[in-house]
Short mmCIF file of C-alpha atoms and ligand atoms in Angstrom, two decimals:
data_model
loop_
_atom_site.label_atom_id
_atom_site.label_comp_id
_atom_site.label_asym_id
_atom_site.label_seq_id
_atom_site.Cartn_x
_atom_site.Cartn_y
_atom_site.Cartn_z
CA UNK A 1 118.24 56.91 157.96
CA UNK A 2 119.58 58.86 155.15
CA UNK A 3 122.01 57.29 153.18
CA UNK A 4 125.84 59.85 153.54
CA UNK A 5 126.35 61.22 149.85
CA UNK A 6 129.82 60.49 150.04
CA UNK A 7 132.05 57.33 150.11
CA UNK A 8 135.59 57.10 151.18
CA UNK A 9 138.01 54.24 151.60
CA UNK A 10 141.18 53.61 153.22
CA UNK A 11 144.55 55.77 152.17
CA UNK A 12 146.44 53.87 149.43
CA UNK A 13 149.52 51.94 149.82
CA UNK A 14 151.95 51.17 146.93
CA UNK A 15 153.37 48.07 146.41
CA UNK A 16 156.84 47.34 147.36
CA UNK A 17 159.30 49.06 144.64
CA UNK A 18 157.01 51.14 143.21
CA UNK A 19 156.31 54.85 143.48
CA UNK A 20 153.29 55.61 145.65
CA UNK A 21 149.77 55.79 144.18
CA UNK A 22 148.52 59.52 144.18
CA UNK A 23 145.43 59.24 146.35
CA UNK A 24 142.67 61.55 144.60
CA UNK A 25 139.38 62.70 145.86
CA UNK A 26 136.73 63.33 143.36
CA UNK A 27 134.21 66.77 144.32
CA UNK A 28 130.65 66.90 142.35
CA UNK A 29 130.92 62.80 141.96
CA UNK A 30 128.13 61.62 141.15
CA UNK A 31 127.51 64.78 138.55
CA UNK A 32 127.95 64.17 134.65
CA UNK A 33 131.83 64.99 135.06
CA UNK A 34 132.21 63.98 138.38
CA UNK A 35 131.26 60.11 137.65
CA UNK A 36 133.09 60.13 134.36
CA UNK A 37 136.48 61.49 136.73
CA UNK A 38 135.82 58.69 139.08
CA UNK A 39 135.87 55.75 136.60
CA UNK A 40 138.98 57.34 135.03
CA UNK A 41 140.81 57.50 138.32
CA UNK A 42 139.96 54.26 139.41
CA UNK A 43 141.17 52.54 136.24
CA UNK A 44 144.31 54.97 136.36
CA UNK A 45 147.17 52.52 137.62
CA UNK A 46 149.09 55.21 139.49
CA UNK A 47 145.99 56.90 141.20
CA UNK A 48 143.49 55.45 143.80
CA UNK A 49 140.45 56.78 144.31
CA UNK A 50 140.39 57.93 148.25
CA UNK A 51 137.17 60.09 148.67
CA UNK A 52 134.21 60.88 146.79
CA UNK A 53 132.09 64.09 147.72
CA UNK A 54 128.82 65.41 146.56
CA UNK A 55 127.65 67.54 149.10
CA UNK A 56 129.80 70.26 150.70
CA UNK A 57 128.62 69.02 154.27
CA UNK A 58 130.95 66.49 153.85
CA UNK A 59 134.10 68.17 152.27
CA UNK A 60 135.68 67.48 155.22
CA UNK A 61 135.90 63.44 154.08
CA UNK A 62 138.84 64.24 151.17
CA UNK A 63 140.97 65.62 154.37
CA UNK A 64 140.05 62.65 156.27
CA UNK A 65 140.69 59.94 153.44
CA UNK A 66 143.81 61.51 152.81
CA UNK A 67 143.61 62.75 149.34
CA UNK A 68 146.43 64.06 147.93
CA UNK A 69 144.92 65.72 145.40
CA UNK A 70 141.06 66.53 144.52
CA UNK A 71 139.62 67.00 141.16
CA UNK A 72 136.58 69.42 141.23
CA UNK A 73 133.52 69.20 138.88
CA UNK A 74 130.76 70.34 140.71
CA UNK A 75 129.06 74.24 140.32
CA UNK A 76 130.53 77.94 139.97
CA UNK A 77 128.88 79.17 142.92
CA UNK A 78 130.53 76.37 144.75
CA UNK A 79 134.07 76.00 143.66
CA UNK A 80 135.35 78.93 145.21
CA UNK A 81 134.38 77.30 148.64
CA UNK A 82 135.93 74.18 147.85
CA UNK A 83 138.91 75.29 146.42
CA UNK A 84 139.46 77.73 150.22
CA UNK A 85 138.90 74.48 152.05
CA UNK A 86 141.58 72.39 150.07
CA UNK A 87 144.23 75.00 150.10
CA UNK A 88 143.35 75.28 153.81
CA UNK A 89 144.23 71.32 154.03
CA UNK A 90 147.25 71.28 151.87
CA UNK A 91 145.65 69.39 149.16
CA UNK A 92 146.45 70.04 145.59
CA UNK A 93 143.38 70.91 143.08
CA UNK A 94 142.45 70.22 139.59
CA UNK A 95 139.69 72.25 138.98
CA UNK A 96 137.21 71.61 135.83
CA UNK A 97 134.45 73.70 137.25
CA UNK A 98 133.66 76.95 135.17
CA UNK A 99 132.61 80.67 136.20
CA UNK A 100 135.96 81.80 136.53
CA UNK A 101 136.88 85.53 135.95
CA UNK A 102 140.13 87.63 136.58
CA UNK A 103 138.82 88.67 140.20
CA UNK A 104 138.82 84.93 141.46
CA UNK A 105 142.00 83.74 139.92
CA UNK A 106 143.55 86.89 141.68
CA UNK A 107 142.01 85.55 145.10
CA UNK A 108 143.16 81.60 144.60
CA UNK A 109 146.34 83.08 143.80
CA UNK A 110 146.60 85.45 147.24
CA UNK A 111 145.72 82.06 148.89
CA UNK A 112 147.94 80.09 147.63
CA UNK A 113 151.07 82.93 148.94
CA UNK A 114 151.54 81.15 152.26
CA UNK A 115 152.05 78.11 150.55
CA UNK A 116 154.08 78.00 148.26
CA UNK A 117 154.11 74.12 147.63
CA UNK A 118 150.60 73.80 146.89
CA UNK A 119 149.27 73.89 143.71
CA UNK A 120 146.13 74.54 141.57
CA UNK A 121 145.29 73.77 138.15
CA UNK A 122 141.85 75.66 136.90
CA UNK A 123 141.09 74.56 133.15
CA UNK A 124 137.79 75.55 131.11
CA UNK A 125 138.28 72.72 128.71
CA UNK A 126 140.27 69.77 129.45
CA UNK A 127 139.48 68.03 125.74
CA UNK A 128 143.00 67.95 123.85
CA UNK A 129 141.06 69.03 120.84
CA UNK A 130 139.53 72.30 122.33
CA UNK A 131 142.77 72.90 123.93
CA UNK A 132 143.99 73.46 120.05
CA UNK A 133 141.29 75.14 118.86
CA UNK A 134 141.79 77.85 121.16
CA UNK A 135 145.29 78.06 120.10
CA UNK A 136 144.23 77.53 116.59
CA UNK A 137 141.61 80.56 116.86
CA UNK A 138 144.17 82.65 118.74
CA UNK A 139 146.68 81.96 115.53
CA UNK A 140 144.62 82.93 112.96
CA UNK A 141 142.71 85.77 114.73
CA UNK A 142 144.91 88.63 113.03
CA UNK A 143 144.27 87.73 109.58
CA UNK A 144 140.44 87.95 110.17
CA UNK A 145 138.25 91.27 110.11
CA UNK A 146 135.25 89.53 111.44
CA UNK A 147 135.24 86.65 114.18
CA UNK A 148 132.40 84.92 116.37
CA UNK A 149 131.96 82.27 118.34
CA UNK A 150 129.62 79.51 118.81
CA UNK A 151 129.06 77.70 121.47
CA UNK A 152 126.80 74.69 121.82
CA UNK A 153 126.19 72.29 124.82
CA UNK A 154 123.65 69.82 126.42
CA UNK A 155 120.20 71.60 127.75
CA UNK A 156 121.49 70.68 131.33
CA UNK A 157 124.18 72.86 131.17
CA UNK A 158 124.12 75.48 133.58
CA UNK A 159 125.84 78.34 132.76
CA UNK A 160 126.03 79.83 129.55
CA UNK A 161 128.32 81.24 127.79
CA UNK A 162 130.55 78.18 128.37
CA UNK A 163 133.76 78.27 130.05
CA UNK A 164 135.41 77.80 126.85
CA UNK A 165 133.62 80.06 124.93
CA UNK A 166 134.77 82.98 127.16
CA UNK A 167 138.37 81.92 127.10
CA UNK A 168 137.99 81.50 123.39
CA UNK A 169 136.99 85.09 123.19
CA UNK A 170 139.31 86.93 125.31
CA UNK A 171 142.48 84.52 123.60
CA UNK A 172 141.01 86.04 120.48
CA UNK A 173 140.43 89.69 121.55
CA UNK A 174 144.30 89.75 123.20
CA UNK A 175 145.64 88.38 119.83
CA UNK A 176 143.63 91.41 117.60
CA UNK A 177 144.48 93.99 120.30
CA UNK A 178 147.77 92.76 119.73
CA UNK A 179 148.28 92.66 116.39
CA UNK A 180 146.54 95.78 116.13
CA UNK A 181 143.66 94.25 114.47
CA UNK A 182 140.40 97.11 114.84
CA UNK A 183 137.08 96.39 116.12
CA UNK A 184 135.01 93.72 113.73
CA UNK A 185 133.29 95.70 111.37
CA UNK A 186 130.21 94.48 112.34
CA UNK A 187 130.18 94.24 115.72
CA UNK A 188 127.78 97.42 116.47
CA UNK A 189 124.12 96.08 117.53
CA UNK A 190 122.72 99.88 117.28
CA UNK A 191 120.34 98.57 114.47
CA UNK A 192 119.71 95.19 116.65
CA UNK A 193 115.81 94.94 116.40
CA UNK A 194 115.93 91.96 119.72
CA UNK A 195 118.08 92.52 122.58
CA UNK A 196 120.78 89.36 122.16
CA UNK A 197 120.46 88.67 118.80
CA UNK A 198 123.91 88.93 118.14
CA UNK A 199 124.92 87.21 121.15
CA UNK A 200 126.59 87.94 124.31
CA UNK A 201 129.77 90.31 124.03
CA UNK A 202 132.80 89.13 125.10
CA UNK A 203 135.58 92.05 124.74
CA UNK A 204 134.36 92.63 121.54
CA UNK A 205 133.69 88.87 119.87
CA UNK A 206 129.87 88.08 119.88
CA UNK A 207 129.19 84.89 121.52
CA UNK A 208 125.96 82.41 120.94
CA UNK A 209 125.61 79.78 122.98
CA UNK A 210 122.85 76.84 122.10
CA UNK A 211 121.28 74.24 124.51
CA UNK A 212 120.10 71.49 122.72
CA UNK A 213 119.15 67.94 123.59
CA UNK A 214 121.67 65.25 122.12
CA UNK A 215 124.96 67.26 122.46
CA UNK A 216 127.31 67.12 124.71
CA UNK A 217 130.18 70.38 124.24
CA UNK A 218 130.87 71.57 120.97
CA UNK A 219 132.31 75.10 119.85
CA UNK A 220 132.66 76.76 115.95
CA UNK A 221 134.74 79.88 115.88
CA UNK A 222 134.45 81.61 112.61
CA UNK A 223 136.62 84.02 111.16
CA UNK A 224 135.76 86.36 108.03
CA UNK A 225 137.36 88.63 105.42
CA UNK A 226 136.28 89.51 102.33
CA UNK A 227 135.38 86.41 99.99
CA UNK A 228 136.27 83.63 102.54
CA UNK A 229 135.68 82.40 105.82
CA UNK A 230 137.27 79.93 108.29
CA UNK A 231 135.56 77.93 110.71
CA UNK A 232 137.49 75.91 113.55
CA UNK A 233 134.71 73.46 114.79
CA UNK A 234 135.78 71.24 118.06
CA UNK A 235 133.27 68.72 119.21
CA UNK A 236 132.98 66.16 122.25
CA UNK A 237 130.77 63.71 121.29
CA UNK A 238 131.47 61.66 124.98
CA UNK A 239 132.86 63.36 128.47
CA UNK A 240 135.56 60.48 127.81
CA UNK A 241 137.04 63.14 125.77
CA UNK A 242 138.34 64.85 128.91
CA UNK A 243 139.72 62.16 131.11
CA UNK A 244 143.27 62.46 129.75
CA UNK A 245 143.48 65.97 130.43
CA UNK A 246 142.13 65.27 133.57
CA UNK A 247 144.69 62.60 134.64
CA UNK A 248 147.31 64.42 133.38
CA UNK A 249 146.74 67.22 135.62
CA UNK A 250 146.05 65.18 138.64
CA UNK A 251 149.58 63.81 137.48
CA UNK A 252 151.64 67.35 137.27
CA UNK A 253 149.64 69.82 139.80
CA UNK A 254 151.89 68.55 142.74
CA UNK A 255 155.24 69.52 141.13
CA UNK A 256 153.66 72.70 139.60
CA UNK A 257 153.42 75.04 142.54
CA UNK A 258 151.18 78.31 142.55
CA UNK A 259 148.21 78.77 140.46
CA UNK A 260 148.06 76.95 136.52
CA UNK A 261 145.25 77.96 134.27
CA UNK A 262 144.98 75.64 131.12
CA UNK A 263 146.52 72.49 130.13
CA UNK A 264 148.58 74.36 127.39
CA UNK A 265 151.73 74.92 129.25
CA UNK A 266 151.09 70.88 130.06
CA UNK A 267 150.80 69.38 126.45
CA UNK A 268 154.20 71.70 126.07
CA UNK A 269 151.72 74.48 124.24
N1 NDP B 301 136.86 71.84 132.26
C1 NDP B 301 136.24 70.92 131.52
O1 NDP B 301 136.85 70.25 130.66
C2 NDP B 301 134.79 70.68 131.74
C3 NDP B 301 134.13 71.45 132.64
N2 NDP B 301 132.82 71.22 132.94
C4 NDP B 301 132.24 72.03 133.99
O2 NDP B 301 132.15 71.22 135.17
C5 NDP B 301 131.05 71.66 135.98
C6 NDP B 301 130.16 70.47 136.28
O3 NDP B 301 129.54 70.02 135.10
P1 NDP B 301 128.59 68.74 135.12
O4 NDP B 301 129.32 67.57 135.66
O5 NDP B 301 127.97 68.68 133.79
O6 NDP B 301 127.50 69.22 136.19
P2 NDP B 301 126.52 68.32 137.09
O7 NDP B 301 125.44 69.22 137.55
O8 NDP B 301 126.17 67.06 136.38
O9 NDP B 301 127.43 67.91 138.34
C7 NDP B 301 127.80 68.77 139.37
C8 NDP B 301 127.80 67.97 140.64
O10 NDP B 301 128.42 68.71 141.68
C9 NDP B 301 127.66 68.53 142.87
N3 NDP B 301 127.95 69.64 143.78
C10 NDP B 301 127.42 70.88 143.79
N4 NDP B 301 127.99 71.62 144.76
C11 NDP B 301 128.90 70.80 145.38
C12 NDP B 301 129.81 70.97 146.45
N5 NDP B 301 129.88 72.12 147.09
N6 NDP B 301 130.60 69.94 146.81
C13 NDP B 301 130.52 68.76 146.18
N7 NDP B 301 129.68 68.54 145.15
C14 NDP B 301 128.88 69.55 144.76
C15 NDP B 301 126.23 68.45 142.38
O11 NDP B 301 125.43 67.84 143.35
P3 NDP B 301 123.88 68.28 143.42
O12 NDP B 301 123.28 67.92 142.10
O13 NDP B 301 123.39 67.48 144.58
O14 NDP B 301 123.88 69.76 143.66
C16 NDP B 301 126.39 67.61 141.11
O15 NDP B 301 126.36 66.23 141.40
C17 NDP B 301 130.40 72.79 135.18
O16 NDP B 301 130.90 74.02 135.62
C18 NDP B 301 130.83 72.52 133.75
O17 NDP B 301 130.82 73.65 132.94
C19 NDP B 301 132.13 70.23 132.32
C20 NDP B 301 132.73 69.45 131.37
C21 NDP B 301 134.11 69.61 131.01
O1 LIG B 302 129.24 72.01 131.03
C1 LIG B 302 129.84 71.36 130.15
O2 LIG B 302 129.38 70.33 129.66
C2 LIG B 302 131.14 71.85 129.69
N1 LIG B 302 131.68 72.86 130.30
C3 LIG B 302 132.93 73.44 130.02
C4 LIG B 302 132.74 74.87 129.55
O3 LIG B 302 131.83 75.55 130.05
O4 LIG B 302 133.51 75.33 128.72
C5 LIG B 302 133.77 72.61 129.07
C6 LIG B 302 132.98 71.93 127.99
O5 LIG B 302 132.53 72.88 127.10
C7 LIG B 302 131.83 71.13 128.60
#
């Protein structure tokens, strides 16, 4: 008999006095985020760890074990499922899982109109640091003719650009369309002599993403004008890096109704 790829335990109970544990279930547990989320919330005093899930036969077990809320790092072409089933159950959602475009958020957000207690929180990057790079790059984007982005990860990431990366870009973009900053003057490929050597385009900022054994998630955004350049470099050396801005979340997505993307708004950004 097949072992079940999930475990859950019994709904949590506070002690007397004190405010109630928030019972979290973990989706994508026993991936590379998913395990890392699990130790967190287990060593987090004011959460208890009711459900993990690894398979989505068995998303039904977070409902069951009572989870409050559910933290999801599992894979873009599942999170969209997951994320229908937990608004479906009335559970809160802390989403780490990438691939998300405008299109989605506009669906999780005509979900989430019938309830208007629930809440989800979708971030790219929950790493404090990358949090202020982006709002670093997004700063200094107007002073800068020329800007890429650099992305580099683990070999077993899979999707590429990262998460980040596209956020990165678009914050960027929005803060030279604002500003009325023109088109890099480099940014034409018409003399490119291989497709995607300049990198995936991203509303205008060229993106290059690197797999490499021995990282983890690191991302350079450099900015140029004539006789300087600026580089903003952000690296997590250890997926511990992201645990606080995952507990925080599982902390303020039940008193944040509707649909959150980013931490910023959290960390008072
Ligand atoms: N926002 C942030 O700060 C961060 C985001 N990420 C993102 O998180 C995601 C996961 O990354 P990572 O942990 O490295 O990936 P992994 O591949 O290591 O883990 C994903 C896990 O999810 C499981 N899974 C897949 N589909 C489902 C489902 N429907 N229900 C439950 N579990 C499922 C997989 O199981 P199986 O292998 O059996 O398919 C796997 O164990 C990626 O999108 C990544 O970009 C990563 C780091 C930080
Ligand atoms: O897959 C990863 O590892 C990471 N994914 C996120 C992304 O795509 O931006 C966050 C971080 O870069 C790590």
């Amino acid at each position: 008999m097949s072992t079940p790829p999930t475990a859950t335990v019994s709904a949590p109970e506070a002690p007397a006095g004190e405010a109630p544990l928030i019972p979290v279930g973990v989706l994508g547990a026993r991936g590379r985020m998913g395990t890392e989320v699990c130790r967190a919330v287990d060593a987090a005093e004011d959460m208890e760890l009711v459900a993990m899930v690894d398979e989505r036969d068995w998303l039904f077990n977070v409902a069951d074990a009572g989870a409050q809320v559910v933290v999801d790092f599992t894979r873009p072409d599942s999170v969209m499922d997951n994320i229908r089933f937990c608004i479906d159950q009335n559970i809160h959602c802390v989403v780490g899982t990438t691939g998300f475009d405008d299109e989605r958020l506009a669906t999780i957000a005509q979900w989430l109109e019938p309830k208007p207690d629930l809440g989800v929180l979708i971030a790219p990057n929950f790493g404090i640091g990358a949090v202020l790079l982006m709002r670093f790059a997004q700063e200094a984007a107007r002073f800068f003719p020329s800007v890429e982005i650099v992305e580099l990860h683990h070999p077993g990431k899979v999707d590429a650009p990262s998460g980040t990366a596209a956020r990165t870009a678009r914050l960027v973009a929005a803060a030279r369309r604002t500003a009325g900053v023109p088109a890099a003057p480099d940014a034409t490929r018409e003399s490119d002599s291989l497709p995607g050597a300049r990198g995936a385009d991203v509303e205008g900022v060229p993106v290059h993403a690197v797999r490499l054994a021995g990282l983890v998630a690191h991302q350079e955004v450099l900015m140029g004008a004539a006789g300087e350049t600026l580089t903003l470099r952000h690296d997590s050396y250890d997926r511990a890096s992201f645990m606080p801005g995952v507990l925080l979340a599982v902390r303020e997505v039940r008193t944040r109704p509707g649909l959150t993307v980013g931490i910023e708004s959290l960390l008072g950004l």
